[in-house]
Coordinates of C-alpha atoms and ligand atoms in Angstrom, one line a residue:
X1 CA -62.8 -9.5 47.9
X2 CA -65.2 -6.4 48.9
X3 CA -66.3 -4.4 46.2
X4 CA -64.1 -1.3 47.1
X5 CA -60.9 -4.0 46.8
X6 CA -61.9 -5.1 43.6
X7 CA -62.4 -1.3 42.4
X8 CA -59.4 -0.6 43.9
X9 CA -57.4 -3.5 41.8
X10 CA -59.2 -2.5 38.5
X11 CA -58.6 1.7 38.7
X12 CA -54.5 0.0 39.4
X13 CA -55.3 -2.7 36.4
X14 CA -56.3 0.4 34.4
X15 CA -53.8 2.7 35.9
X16 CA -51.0 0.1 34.3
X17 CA -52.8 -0.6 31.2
X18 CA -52.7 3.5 30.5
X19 CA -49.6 3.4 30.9
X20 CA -48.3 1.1 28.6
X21 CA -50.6 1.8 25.9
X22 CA -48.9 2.9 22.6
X23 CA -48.2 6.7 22.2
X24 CA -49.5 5.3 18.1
X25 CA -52.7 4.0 19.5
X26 CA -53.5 7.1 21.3
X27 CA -51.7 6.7 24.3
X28 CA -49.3 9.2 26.4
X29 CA -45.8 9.2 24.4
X30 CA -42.8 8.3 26.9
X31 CA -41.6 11.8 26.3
X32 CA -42.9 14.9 24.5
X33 CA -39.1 17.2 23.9
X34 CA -37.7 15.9 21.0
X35 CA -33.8 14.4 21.5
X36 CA -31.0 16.9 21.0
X37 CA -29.4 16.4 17.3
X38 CA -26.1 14.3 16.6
X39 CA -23.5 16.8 16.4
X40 CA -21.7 15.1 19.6
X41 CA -18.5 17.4 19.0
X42 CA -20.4 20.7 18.8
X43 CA -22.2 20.3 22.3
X44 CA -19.0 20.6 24.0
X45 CA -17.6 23.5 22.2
X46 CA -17.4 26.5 24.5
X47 CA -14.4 29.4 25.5
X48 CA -11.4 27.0 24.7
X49 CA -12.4 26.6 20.7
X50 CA -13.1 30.7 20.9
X51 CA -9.9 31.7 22.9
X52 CA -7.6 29.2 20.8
X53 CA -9.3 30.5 17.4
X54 CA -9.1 34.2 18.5
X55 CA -5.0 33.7 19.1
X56 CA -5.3 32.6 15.4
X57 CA -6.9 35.9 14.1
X58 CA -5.6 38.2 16.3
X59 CA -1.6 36.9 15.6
X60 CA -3.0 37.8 12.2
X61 CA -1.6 34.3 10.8
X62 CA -4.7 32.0 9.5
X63 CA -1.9 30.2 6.9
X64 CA -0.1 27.1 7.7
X65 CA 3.1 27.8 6.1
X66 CA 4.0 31.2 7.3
X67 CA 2.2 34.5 9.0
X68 CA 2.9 37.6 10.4
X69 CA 3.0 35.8 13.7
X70 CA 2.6 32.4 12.7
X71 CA 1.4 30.0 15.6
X72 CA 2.2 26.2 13.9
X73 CA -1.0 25.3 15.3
X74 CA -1.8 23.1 11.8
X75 CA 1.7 21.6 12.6
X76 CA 0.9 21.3 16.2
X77 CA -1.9 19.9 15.5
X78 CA -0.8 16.7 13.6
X79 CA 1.8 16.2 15.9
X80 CA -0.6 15.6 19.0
X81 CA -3.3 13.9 16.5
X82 CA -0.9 11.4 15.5
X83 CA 0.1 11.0 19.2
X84 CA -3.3 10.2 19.8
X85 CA -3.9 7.4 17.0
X86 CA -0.5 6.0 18.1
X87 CA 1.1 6.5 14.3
X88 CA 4.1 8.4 13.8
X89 CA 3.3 10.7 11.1
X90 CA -0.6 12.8 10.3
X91 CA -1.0 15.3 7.9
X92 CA -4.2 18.0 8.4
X93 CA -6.4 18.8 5.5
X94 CA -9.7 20.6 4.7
X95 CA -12.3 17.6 4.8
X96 CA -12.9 13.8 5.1
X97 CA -13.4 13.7 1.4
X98 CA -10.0 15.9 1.1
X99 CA -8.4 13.1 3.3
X100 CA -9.6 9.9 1.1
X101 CA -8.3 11.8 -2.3
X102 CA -4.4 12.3 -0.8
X103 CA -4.7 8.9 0.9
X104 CA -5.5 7.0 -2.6
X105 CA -2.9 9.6 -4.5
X106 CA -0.3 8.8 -1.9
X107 CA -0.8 5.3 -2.3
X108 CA -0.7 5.9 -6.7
X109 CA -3.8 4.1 -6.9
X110 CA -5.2 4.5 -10.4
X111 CA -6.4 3.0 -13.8
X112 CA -6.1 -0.8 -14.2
X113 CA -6.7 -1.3 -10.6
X114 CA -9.4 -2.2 -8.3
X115 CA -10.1 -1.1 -4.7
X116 CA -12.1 -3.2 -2.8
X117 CA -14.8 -0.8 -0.6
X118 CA -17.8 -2.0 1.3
X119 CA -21.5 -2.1 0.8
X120 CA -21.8 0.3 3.6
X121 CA -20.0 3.4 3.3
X122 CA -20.4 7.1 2.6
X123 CA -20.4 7.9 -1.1
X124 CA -16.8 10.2 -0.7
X125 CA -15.3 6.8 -0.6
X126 CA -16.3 5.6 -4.0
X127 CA -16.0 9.1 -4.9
X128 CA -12.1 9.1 -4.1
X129 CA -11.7 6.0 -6.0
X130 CA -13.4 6.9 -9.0
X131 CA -11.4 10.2 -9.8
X132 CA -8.6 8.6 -9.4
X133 CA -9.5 6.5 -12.1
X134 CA -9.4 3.1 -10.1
X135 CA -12.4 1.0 -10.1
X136 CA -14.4 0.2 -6.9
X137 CA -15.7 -3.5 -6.4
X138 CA -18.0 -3.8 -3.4
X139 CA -17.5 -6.6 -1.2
X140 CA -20.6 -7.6 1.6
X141 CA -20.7 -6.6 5.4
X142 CA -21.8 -9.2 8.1
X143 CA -23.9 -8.4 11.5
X144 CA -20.9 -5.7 12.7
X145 CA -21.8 -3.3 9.3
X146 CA -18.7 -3.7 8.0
X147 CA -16.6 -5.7 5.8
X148 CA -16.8 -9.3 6.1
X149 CA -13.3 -10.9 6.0
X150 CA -14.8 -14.0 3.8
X151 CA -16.2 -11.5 1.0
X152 CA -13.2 -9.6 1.1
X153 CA -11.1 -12.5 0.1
X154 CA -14.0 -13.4 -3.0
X155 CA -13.7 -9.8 -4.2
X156 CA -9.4 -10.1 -4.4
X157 CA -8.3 -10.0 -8.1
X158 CA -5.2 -9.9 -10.2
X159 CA -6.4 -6.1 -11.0
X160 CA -7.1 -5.8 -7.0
X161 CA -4.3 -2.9 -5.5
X162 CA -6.3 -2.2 -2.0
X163 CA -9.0 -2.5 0.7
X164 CA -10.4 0.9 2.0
X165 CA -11.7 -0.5 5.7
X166 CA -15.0 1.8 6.8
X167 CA -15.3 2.2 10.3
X168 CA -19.3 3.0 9.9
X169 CA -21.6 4.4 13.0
X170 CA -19.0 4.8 15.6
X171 CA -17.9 1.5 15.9
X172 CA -14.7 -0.3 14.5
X173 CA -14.5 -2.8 12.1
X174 CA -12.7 -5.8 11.8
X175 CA -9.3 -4.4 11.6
X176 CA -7.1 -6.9 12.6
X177 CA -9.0 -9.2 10.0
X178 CA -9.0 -7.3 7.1
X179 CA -5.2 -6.5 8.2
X180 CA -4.5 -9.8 7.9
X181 CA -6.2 -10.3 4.1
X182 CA -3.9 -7.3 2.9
X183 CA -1.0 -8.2 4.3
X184 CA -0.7 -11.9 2.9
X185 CA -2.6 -10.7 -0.5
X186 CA 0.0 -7.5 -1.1
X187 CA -2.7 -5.0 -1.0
X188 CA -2.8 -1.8 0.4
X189 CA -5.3 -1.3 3.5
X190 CA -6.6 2.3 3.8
X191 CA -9.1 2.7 6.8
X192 CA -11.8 4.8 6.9
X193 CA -12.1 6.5 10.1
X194 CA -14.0 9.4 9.1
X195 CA -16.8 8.3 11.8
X196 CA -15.4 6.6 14.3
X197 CA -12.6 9.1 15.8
X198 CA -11.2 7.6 19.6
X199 CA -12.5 4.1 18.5
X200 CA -10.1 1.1 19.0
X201 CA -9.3 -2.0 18.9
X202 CA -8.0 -4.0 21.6
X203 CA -6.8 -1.0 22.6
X204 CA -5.4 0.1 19.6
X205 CA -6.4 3.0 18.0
X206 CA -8.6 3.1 14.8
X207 CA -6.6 4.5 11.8
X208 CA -3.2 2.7 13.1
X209 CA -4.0 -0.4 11.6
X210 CA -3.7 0.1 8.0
X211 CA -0.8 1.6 5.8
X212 CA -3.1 4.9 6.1
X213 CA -6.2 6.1 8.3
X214 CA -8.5 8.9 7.6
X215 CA -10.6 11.0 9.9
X216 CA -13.1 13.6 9.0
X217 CA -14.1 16.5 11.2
X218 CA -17.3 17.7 9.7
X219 CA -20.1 18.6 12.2
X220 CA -22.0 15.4 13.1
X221 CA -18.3 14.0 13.7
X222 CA -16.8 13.1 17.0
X223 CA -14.4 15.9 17.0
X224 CA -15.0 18.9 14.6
X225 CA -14.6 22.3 13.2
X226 CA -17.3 22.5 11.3
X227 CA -15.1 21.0 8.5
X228 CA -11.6 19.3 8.1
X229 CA -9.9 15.7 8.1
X230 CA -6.7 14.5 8.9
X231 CA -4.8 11.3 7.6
X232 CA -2.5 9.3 9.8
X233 CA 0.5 6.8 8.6
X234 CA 3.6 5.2 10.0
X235 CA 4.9 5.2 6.4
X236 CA 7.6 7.7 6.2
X237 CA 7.3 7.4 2.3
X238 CA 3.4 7.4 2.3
X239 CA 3.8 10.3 4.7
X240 CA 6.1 12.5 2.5
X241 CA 4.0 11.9 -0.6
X242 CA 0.2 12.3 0.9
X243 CA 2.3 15.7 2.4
X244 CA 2.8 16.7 -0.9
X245 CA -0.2 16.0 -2.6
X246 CA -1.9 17.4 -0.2
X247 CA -0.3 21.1 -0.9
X248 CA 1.3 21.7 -4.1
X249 CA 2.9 18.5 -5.1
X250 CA 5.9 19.2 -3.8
X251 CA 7.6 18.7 -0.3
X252 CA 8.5 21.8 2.4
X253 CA 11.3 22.6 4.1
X254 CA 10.8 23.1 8.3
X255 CA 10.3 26.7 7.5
X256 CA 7.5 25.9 4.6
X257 CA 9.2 27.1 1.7
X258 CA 8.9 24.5 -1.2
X259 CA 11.5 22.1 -1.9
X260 CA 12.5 20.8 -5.2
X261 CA 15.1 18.2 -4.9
X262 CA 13.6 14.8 -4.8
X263 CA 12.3 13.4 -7.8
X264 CA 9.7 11.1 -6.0
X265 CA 8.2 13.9 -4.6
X266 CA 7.6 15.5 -8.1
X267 CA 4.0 14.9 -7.9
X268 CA 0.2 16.3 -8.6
X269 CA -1.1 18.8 -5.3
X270 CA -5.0 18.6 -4.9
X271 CA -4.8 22.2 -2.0
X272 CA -6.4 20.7 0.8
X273 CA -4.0 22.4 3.1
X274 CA -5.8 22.6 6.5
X275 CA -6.1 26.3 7.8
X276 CA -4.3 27.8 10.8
X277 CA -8.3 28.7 13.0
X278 CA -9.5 25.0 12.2
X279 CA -6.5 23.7 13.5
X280 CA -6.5 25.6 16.6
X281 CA -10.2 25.1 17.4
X282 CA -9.1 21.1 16.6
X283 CA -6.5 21.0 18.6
X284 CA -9.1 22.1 22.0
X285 CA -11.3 19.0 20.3
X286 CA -8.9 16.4 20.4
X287 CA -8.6 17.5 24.0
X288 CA -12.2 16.8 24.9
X289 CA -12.7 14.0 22.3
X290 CA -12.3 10.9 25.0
X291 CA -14.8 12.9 27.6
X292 CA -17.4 13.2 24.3
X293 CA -16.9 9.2 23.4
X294 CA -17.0 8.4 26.8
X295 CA -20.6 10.3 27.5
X296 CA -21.9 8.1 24.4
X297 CA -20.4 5.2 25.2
X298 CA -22.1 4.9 28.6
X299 CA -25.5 6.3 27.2
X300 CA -25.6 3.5 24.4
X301 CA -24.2 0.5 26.5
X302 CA -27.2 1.5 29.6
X303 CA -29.4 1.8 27.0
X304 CA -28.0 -2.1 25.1
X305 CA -28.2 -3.4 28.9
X306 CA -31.7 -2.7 29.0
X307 CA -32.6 -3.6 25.6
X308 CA -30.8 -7.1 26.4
X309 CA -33.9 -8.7 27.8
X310 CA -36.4 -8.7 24.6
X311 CA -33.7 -11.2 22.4
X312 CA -35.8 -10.7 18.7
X313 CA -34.1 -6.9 19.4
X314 CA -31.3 -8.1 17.9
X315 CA -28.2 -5.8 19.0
X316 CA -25.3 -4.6 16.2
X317 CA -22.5 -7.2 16.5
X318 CA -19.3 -5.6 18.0
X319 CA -15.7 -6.2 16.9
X320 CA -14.7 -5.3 20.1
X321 CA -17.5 -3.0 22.4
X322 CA -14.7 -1.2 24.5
X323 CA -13.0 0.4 21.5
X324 CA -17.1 1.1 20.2
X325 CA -17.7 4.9 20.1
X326 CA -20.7 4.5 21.1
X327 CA -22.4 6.9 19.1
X328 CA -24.9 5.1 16.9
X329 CA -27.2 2.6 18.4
X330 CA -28.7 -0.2 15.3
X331 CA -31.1 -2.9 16.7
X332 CA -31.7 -5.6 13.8
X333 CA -35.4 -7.2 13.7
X334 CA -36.9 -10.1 12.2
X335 CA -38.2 -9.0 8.9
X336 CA -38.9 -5.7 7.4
X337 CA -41.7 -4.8 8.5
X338 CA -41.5 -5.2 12.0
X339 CA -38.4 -2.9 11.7
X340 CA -40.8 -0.6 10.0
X341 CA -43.4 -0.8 12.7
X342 CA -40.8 -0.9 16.1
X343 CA -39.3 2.5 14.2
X344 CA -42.9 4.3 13.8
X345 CA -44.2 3.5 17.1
X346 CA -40.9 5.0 18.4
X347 CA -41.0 8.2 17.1
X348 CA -45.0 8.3 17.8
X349 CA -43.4 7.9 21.7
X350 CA -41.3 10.9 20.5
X351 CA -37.9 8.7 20.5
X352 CA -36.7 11.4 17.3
X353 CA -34.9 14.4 16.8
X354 CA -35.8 18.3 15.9
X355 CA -35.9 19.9 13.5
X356 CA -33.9 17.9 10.6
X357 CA -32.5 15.3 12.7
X358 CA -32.1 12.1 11.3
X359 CA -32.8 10.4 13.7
X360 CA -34.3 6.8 14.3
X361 CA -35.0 5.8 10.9
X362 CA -34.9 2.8 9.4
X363 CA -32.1 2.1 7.8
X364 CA -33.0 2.2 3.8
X365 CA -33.8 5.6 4.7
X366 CA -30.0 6.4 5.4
X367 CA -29.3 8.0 2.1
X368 CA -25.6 8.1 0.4
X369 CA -24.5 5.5 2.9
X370 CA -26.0 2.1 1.2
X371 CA -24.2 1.5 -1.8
X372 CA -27.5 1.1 -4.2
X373 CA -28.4 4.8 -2.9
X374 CA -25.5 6.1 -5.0
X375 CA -26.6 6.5 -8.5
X376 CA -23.7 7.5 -10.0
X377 CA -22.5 4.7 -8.8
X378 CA -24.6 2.3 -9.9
X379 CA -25.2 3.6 -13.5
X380 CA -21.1 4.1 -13.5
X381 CA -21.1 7.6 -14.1
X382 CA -18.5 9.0 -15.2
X383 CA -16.0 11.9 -14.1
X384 CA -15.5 13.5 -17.4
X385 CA -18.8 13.0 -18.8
X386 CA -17.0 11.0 -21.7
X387 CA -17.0 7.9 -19.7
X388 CA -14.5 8.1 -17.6
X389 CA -13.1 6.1 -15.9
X390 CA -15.1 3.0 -16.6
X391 CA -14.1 3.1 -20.4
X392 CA -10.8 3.9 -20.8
X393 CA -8.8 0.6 -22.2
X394 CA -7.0 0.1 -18.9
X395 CA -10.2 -0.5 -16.8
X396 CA -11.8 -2.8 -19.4
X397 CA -13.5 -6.2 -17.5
X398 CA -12.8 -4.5 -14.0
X399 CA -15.5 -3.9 -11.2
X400 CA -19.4 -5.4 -11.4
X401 CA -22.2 -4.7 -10.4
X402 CA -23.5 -2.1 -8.2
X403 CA -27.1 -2.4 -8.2
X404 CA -29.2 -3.4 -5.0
X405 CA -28.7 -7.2 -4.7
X406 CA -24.8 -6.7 -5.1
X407 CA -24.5 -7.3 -1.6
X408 CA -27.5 -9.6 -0.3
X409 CA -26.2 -9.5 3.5
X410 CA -26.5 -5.8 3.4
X411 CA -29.9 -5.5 1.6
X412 CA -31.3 -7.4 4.0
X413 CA -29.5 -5.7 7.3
X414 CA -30.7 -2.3 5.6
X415 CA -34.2 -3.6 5.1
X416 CA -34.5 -4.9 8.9
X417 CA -32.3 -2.8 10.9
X418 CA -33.4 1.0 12.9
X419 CA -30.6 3.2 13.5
X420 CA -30.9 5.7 16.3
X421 CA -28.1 8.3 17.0
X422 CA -26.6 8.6 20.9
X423 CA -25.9 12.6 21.2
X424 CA -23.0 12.9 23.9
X425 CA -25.2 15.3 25.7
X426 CA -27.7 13.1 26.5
X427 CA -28.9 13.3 30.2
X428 CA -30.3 9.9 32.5
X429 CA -33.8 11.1 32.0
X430 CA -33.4 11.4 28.5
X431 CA -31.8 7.7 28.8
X432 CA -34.6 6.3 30.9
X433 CA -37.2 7.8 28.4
X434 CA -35.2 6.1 25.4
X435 CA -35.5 2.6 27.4
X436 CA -39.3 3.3 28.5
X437 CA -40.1 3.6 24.9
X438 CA -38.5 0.9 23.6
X439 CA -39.6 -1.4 26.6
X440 CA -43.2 0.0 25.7
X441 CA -43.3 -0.4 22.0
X442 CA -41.2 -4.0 22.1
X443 CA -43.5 -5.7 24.8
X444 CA -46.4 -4.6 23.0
X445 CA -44.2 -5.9 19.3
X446 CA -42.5 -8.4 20.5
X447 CA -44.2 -10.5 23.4
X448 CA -47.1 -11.1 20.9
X449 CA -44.5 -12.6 18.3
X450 CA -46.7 -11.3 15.3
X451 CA -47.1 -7.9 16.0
X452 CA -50.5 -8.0 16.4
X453 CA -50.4 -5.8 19.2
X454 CA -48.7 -3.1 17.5
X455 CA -50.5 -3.4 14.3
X456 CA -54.5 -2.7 15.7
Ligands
PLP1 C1 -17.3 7.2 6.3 C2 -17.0 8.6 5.8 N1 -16.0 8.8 5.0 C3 -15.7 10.0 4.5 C4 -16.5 11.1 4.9 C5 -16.1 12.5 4.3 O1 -15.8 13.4 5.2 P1 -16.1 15.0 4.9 O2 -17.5 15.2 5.0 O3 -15.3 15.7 5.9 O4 -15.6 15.2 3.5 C6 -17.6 11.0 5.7 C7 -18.4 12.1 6.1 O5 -19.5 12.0 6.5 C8 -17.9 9.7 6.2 O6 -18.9 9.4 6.9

């Protein structure tokens, strides 16, 4: 080889070498913009959600119930959202958190019981249960982060009443499982669907699985209006009483004036009546919800493909990836600190959001959504600041513990697992630069098998 060949090989060597080198040891990051934020409903809102919530104001009619020139756009709503879940019956209301409560008080859970929730959840769900005066009991998740059938069973008491299902990170859980469980055991199954709106099972819809589903449609959700839930059921009795709880207690008459003849319907409203402008500017969401969970879907599954050929990444077990949302991405790793280290050199090659996005983190650092995060929680705090619930007679011996080590399985996904959020906006260059980085930082972690390389 003449001299100018061999410079010629080792400016190429060097060329490559550049290239590959770690944005965290000084080299060029695979991109410099930060990713857009997870708010995949919001990036689609345009003139629909403003024409259909101007016909609100401007018919001067914001209220459910009645208006000057009321538009039923709450009631339209529910109709075409429970089309779309494949239930018979949904009833609107002003949050996620809204949605749990009425779920739990349509299904008269309360003292003496137990509700079995998992150990990764959002903290409205052991919220719901707790002023309600039930007890929660956690039961462990497996590789799909959520509940494992197996620990469900454990969990099942004389005092147990119900199973509240999450649907966490855009995926679906194991539905037709945990179906099974409550059906043979008596309990009621309420499913969570809060993140996960469009996802399915088999082709059935989240939310239709269980004797009630709940969506929320707060910003970083699928679907949104900045706030708002909805809960779904093909329970004509569950239907009539979360309908009254909901509002005033009571039930209403097709032109909304209260009724007061049924004595079952005599019951406790919370007023999370969903508004007439949310409704409208949800109904234009629902619309565009399968184009959003498409986008994400194809974005995270390009970016699994590639990820597919380095196996110590170890990809989020689906219960079924066609019904999978798509819009949260978790890679598991061997141990904890390899998790820590794939997760710094990936936002040091700018894989991370702008300004408060959480984006990419390692799990532990996901807040209210690991069970041992919630303190009031763990050290049982109460509602009334008397002690409530946990020591009234009724609820004596029930739950356990809720301090990290609960739920071993969990600790140690949360410990070795990076979650990174899929936008719906996300473009192919922004997807090649997600893959460059992680093919860069996982060679370089991975191909050594001690990460050695990522570590000088
Ligand atoms: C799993 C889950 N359940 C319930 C909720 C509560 O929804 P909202 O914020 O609309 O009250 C959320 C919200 O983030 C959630 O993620």
């Amino acid at each position: 080889m003449s001299t100018v060949q061999r410079a010629t090989k080792s400016n190429a060597a060097k060329k490559i070498a550049d290239k590959n080198k770690l944005a965290i040891h000084g080299g060029a990051p695979a991109r410099t913009k930060p990713l857009p934020l997870e708010f995949p409903g919001v990036f689609g809102m345009g003139a629909a959600e403003i024409k259909a919530a101007t016909a609100v104001l401007r018919a001067k009619s914001p209220f459910r119930y009645y208006g000057l020139a009321l538009q039923k756009e709450t009631e339209r709503f529910e109709t075409e959202f429970a089309r779309f879940i494949g239930t018979r019956y949904a009833v609107a209301v002003g949050s996620g958190t809204g949605a749990l409560h009425t779920a739990l008080s349509a299904l008269a859970a309360g003292p003496g019981q137990e509700v079995i929730v998992p150990a990764y959840l959002w903290v409205s769900v052991v919220a719901a249960v707790v002023n309600l005066g039930a007890i929660p009991v956690l039961a462990d998740i497996d590789e799909s982060f959520s509940l494992n059938p197996l620990e469900v069973e454990k969990r099942i008491t004389p005092k147990t009443t119900g199973i509240i299902l999450v649907h966490m990170s855009g995926a679906p859980g194991n539905a037709k499982a945990i179906r099974d469980i409550a059906k043979r055991q008596g309990l009621f199954l309420l499913e969570d669907c809060a993140q996960c709106a469009g996802g399915s099972v088999d082709g059935q819809k989240v939310g239709s699985f269980g004797d009630i589903g709940i969506f929320s449609f707060q910003m970083n959700k699928n679907m949104t209006a900045g706030e708002g839930g909805c809960l779904v059921t093909n329970d004509l009795k569950l239907y009539q009483r979360a309908e009254a709880c909901h509002d005033l207690g009571y039930a209403r008459d097709g032109s909304g004036r209260l009724v007061m003849d049924s004595p079952d319907l005599w019951l406790w409203g919370r007023g999370y009546r969903m508004d007439e402008l949310r409704a409208a500017v949800l109904r234009v969401q629902l619309r565009k919800l399968p184009g959003v969970v498409r986008a994400m879907h194809r974005s995270k599954y390009r970016i699994r493909a590639a990820l597919g050929k380095f196996p110590e990444a170890q990809l989020r077990k689906m219960v079924d990836p066609k019904g999978d949302t798509g819009c949260f991405l978790i890679i598991t790793y061997r141990d904890a600190e390899t998790a820590k280290r794939v997760c710094q050199a990936l936002r040091a090659e700018g894989i991370t959001t702008f300004p408060q996005g959480l984006s990419n983190l390692v799990m532990t650092d996901w807040g209210l959504h690991l069970y041992y995060n919630i303190r009031s929680l763990v050290n049982r705090g109460s509602v009334d600041g008397r002690g409530f619930p946990w020591n009234i007679p009724a609820n004596a011996g029930l739950g356990g513990s809720y301090a990290k080590g609960t739920c071993p399985a969990a600790d140690g996904l949360f410990e070795r697992s990076v979650l990174l959020p899929i936008p719906s906006c996300l473009t192919r260059r922004d997807e090649d630069d997600i893959i460059h980085a992680f093919e860069k930082v996982l060679s370089a972690e991975l191909s050594s098998g001690s990460g050695e390389r990522l570590e000088k």
